[in-house]
Tab-separated table of C-alpha atoms and ligand atoms in Angstrom:
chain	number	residue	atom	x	y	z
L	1	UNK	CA	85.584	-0.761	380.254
L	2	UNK	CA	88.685	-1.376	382.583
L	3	UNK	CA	88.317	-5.389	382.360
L	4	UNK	CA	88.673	-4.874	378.394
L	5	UNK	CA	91.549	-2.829	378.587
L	6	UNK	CA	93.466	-4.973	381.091
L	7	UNK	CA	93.373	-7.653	378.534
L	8	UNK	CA	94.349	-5.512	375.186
L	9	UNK	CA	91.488	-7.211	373.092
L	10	UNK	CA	87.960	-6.520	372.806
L	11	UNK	CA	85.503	-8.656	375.263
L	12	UNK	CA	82.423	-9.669	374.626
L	13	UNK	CA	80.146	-7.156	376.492
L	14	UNK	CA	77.095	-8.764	378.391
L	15	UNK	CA	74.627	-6.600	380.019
L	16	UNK	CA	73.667	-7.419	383.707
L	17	UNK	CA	70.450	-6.682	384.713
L	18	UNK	CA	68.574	-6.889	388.128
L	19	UNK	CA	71.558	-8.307	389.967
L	20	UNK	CA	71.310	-12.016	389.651
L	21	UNK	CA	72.331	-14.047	392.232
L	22	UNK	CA	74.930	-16.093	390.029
L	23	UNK	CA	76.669	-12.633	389.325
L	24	UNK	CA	79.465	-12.689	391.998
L	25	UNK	CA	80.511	-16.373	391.006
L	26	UNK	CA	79.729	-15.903	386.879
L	27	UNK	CA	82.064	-12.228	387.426
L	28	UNK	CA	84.687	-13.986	389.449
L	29	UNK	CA	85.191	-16.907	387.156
L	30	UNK	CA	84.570	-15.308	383.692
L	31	UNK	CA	85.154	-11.605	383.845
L	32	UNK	CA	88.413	-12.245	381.546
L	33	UNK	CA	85.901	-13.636	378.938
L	34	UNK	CA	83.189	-10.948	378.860
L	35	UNK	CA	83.106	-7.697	380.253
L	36	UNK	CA	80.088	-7.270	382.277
L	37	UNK	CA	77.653	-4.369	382.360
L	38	UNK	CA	76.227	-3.330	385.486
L	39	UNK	CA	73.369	-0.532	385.627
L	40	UNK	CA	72.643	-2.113	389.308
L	41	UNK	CA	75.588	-0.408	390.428
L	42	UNK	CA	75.153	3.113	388.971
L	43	UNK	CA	73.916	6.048	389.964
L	44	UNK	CA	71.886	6.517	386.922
L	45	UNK	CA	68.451	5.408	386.426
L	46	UNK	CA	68.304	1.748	384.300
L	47	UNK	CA	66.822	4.051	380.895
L	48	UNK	CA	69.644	6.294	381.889
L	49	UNK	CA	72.215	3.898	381.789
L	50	UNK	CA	70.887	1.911	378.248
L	51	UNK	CA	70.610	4.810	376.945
L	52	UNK	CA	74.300	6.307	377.829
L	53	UNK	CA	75.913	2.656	377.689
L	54	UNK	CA	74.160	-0.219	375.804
L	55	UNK	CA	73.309	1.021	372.341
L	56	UNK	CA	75.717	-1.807	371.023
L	57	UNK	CA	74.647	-4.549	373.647
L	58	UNK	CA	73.945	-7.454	371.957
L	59	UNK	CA	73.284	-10.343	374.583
L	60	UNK	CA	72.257	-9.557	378.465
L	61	UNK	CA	71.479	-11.785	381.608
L	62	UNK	CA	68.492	-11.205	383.918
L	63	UNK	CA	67.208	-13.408	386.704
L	64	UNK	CA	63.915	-14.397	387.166
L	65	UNK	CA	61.012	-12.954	389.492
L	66	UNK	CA	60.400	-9.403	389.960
L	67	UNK	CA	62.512	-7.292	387.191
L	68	UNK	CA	60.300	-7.718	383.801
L	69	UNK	CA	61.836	-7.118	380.582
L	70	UNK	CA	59.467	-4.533	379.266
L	71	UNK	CA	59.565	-2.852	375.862
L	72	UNK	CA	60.501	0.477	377.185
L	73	UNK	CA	64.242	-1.352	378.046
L	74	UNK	CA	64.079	-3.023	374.545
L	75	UNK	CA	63.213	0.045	373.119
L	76	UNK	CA	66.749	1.287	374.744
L	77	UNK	CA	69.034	-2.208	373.389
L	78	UNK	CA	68.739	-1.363	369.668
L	79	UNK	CA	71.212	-4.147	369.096
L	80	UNK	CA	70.165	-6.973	371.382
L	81	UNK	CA	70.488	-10.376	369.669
L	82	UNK	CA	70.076	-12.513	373.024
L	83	UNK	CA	68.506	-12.839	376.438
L	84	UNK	CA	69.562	-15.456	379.113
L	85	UNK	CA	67.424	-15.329	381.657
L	86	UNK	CA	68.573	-17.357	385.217
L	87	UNK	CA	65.572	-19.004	385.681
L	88	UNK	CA	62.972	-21.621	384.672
L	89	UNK	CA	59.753	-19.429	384.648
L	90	UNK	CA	60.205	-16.770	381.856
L	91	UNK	CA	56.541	-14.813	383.225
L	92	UNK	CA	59.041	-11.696	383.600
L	93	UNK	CA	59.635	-12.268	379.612
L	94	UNK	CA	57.792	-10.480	376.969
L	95	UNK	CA	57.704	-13.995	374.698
L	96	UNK	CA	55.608	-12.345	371.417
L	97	UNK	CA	57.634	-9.571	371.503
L	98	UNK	CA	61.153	-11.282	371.901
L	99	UNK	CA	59.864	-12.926	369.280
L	100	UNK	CA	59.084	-10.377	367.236
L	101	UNK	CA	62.299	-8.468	367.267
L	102	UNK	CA	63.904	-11.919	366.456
L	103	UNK	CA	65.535	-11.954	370.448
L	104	UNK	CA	66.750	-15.615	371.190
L	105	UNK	CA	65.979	-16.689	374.858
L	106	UNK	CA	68.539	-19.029	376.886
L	107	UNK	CA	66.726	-20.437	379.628
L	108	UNK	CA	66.993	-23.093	383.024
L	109	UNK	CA	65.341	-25.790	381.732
L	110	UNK	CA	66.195	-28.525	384.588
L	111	UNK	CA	68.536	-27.497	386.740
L	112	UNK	CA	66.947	-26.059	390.421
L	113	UNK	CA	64.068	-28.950	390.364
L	114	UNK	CA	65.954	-30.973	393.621
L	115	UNK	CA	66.981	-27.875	395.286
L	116	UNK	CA	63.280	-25.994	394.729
L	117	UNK	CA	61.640	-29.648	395.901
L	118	UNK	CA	63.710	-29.735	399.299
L	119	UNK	CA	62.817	-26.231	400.429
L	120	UNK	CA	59.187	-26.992	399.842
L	121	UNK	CA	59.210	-29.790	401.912
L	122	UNK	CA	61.608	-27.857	404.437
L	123	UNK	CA	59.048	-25.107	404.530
L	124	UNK	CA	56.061	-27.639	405.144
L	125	UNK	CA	57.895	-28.752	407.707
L	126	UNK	CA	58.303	-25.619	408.987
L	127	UNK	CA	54.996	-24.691	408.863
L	128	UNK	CA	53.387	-28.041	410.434
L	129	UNK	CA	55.954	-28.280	412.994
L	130	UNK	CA	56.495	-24.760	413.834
L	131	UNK	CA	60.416	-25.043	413.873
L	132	UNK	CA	60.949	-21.149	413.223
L	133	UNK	CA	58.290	-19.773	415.939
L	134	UNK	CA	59.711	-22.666	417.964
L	135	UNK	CA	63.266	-20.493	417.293
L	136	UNK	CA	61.640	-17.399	417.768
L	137	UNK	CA	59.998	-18.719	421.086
L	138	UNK	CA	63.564	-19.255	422.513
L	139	UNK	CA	65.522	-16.514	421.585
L	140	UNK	CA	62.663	-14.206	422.999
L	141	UNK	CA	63.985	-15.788	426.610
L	142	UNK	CA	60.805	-18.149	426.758
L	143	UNK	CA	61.355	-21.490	428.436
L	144	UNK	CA	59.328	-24.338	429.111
L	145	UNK	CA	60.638	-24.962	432.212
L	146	UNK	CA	59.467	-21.132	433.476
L	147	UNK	CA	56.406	-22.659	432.448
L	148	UNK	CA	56.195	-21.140	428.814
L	149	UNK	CA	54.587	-22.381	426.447
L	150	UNK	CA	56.257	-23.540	422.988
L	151	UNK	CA	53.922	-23.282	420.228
L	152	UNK	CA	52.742	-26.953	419.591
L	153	UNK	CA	52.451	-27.536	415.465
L	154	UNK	CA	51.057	-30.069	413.436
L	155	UNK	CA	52.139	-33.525	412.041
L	156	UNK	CA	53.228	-34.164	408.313
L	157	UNK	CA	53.435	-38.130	408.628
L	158	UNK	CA	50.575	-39.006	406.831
L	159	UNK	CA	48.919	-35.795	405.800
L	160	UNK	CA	47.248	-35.534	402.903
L	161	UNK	CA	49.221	-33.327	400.604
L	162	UNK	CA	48.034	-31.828	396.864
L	163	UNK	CA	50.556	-30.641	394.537
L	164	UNK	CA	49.742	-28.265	392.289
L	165	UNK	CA	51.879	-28.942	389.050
L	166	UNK	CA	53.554	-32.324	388.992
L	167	UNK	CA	56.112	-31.151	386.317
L	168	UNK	CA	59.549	-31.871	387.560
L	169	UNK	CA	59.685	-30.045	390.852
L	170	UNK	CA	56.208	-31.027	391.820
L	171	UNK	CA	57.352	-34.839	391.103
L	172	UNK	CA	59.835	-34.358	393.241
L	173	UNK	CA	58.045	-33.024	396.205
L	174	UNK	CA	55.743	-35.945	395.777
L	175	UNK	CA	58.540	-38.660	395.818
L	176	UNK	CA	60.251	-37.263	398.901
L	177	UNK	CA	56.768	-36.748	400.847
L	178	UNK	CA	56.220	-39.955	399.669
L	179	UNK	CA	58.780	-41.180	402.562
L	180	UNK	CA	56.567	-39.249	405.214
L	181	UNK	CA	54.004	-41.731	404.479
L	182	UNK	CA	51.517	-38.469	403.029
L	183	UNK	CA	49.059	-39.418	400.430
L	184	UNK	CA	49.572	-37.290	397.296
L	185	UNK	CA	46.873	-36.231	394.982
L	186	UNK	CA	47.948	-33.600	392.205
L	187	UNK	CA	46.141	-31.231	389.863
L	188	UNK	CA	47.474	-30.399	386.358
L	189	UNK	CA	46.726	-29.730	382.827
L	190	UNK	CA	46.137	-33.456	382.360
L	191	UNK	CA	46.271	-36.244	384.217
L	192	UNK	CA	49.429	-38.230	384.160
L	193	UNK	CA	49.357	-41.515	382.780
L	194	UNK	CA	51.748	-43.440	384.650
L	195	UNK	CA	51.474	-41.618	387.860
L	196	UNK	CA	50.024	-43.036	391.075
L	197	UNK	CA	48.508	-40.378	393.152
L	198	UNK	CA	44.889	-39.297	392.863
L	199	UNK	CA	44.214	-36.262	390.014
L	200	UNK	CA	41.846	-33.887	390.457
L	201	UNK	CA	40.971	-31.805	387.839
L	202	UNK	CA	40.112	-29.111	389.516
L	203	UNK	CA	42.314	-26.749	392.173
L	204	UNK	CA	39.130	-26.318	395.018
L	205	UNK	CA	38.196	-29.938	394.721
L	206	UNK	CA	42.152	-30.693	395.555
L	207	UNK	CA	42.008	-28.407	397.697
L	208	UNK	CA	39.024	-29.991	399.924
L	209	UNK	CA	40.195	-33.151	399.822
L	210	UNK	CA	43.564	-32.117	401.088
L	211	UNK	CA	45.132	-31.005	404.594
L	212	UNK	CA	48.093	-28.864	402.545
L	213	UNK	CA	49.050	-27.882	399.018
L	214	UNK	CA	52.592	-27.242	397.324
L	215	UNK	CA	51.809	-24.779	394.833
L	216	UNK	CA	54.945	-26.229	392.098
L	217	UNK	CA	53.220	-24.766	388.943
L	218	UNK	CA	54.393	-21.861	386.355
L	219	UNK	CA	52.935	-18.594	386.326
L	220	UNK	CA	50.642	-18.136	383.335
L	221	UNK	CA	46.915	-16.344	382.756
L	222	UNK	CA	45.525	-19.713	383.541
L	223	UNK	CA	47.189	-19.919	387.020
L	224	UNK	CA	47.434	-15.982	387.837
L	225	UNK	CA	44.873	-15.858	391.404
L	226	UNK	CA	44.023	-19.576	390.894
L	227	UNK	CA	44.287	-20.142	394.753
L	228	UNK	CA	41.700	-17.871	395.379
L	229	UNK	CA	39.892	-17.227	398.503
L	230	UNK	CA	37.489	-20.071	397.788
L	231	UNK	CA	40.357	-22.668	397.444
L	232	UNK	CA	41.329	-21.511	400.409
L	233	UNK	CA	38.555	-22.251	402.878
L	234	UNK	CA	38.328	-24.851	400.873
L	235	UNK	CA	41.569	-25.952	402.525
L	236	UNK	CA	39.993	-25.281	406.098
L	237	UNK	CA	41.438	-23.845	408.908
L	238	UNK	CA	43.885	-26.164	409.561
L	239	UNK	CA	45.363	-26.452	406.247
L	240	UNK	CA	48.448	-24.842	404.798
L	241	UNK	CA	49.942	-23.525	401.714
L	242	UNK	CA	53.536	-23.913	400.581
L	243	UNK	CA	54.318	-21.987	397.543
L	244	UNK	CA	57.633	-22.656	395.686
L	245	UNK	CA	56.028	-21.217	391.838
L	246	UNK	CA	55.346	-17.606	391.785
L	247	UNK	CA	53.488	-15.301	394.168
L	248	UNK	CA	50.715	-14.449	391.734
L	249	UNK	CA	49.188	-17.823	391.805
L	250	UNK	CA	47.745	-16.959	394.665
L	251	UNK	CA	45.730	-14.256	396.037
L	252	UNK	CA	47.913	-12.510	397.852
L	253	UNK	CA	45.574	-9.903	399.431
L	254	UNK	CA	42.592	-12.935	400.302
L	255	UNK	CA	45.606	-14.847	401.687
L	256	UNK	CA	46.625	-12.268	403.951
L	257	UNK	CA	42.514	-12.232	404.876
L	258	UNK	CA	42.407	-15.554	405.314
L	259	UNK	CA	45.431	-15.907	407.608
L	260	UNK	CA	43.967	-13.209	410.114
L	261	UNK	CA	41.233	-14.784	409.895
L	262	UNK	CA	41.999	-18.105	410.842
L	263	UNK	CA	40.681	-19.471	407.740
L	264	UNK	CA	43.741	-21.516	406.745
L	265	UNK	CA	46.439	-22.713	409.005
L	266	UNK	CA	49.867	-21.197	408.211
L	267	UNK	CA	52.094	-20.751	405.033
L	268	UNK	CA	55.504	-20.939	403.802
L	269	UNK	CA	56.226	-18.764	401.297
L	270	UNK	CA	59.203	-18.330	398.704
L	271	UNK	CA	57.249	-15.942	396.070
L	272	UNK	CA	55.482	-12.829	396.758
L	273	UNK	CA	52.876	-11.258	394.066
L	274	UNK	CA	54.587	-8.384	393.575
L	275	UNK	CA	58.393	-9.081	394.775
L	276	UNK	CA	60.726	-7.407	395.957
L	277	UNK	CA	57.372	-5.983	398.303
L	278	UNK	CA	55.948	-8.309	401.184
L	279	UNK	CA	52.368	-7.591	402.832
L	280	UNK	CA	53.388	-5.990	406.470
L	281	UNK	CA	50.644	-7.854	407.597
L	282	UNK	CA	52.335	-11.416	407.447
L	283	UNK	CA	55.727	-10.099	409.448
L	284	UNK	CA	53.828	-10.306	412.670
L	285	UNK	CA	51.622	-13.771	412.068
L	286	UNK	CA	53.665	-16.412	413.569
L	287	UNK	CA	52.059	-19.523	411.377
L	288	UNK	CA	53.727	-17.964	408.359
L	289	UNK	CA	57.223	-18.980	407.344
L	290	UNK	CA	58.875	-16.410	404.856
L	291	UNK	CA	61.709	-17.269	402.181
L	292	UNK	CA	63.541	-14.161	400.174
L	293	UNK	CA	62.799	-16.525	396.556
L	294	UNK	CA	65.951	-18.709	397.194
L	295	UNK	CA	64.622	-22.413	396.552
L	296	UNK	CA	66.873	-22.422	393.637
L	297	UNK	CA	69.917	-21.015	395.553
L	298	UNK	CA	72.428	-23.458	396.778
L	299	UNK	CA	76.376	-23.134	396.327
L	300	UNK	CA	76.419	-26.139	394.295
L	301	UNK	CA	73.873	-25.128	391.756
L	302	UNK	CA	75.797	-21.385	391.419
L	303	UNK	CA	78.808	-22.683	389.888
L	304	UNK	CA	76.604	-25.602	387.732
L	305	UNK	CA	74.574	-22.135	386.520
L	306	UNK	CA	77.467	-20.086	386.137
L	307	UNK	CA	79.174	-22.987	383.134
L	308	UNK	CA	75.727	-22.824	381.802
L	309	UNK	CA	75.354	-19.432	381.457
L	310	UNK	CA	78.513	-18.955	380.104
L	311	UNK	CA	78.786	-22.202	377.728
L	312	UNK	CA	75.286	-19.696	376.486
L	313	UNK	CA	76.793	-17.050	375.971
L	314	UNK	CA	80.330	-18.728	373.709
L	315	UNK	CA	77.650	-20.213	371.894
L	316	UNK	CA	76.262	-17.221	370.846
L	317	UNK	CA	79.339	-15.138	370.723
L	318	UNK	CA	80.579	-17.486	368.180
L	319	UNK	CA	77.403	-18.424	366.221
L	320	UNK	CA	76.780	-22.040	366.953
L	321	UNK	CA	73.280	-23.345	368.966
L	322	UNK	CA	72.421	-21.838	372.116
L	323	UNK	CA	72.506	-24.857	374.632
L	324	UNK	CA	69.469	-24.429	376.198
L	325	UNK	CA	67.178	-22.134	373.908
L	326	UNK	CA	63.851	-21.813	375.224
L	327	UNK	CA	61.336	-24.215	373.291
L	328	UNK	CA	58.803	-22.455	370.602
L	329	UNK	CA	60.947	-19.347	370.403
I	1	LIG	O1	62.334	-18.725	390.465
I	1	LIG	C1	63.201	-19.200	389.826
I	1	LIG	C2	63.068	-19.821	388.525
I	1	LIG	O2	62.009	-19.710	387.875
I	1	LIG	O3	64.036	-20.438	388.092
């Protein structure tokens, strides 16, 4: 209310929800445009605060990942014309019944796929080479010299790495593990025509011809628990699992198994199955590398995000074409 009275004219009024990580730069560069709604920083429960606040709320934000966008909230947003969501996956989305309530959808279509494709390879690196137990070793006091022992991790030059989901972020893992020598093989849908790694068809025979996988892939009934335990020893004991996608595409619970176990190797993980929780269990294994679901976080891709979401938002606001509606909605 008090940025729309500083400026003597009505603003636009976008709800905020779940806190996404663009807020601070999208509220410092635009909150003389639109006047922001925040339940994230009341005291009031989020129905509480719909209820009491966003009767009239046409268009609202929301990141991607753990808050879903259920029809008890839509049930409170009477008036709501528009979602943007931050992200690329839209699994937190209810599509049929956006669509149903005739609820555009603004979406991410291309914009994280470098960012998300380093961290993977940072976290296989990670992983095989041990670089944050290596940290941890240190800064416990260990030394070699006192006769320590630093744990010892594996190569990536010329491992054999599956991606799982060559779209654009798994394309772009391949490419850059391409100049560790690795030989790629990929599962998807369908094979790619033009592409020159090996395709298997199916996720277990990847994963048994493979010494790692980069799990790239959206999160969708087909791929909910598709690394299952049987993928997994599949993998064998010295394999590992990077996943960039979403947590549910694996089995979360077999993971942690098969990590106690010994069954797989290590992991580097930037999704959880049921964020913002983590399984206690993989704080104290030292062959797992843990991410808080920032592979599409970088300073540089904020402020790209923030014109986006914004250039959104004027669109709507002032009935012309969203810029980058999500396809089939
Ligand atoms: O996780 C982030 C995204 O889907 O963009």
């Amino acid at each position: 209310m008090e940025e729309s009275q500083a400026h003597g004219n009505k603003l636009h009024e976008v709800l905020v929800l779940g806190s996404p990580w663009v807020f601070p730069v999208l509220h410092s560069q635009f909150s003389n445009r639109f006047h922001f709604l925040k339940p994230f920083l009341s005291s009031l429960s989020l129905l509480q605060f719909l209820s009491s606040y966003a009767q009239s709320i046409q268009a609202l934000l929301i990141p991607g990942g753990c808050l879903h966008l259920t029809s008890a909230v839509l049930d409170c947003l009477p008036a709501l014309k528009l979602v943007v969501t931050t992200s690329t996956g839209v699994d937190h989305l209810d599509l049929p019944e956006l669509r149903r309530r005739q609820i555009a959808i603004a979406y991410v279509p291309d914009l994280y796929s470098e960012d998300v494709a380093d961290l993977a390879v940072g976290l296989l690196i990670d992983v095989l080479r041990r670089v944050s137990a290596g940290d941890r070793f240190l800064r416990l006091g260990l030394r070699p010299t006192k006769g320590d022992f630093p744990p010892l991790g594996l190569k990536l030059s010329g491992k054999r790495v599956g991606i799982v989901g060559l779209g654009q972020i798994g394309s772009k893992v391949a490419k850059r593990l391409e100049g560790f020598d690795c030989k790629i093989s990929y599962n998807s849908r369908t094979k790619k025509p033009l592409v020159p790694y090996s395709y298997y068809s199916n996720v277990h025979e990847l994963a048994s011809n493979c010494d790692g996988l980069v799990i790239c892939c959206g999160l969708t009934e087909e791929t909910r628990h598709m690394i299952n335990r049987e993928v997994m020893v599949a993998l064998g004991k010295d394999g590992v699992i990077i996943n960039v996608g979403r947590g549910a595409i694996i089995d979360e619970k077999a993971m942690v198994e098969c990590l106690i176990k010994g069954e797989i190797g290590g992991v580097g993980l930037d999704v959880f199955e049921n964020e913002p929780e983590i399984p206690e269990e993989l704080f104290n294994l030292d062959n797992v590398v843990l991410s808080p679901h920032v592979a599409v976080i970088t300073h540089e891709t904020s402020v790209e995000l923030s014109k986006l979401v914004v250039d959104n938002l004027e669109a709507f606001f002032s009935n012309k074409p969203l810029v980058t509606p999500l396809p089939n909605n």
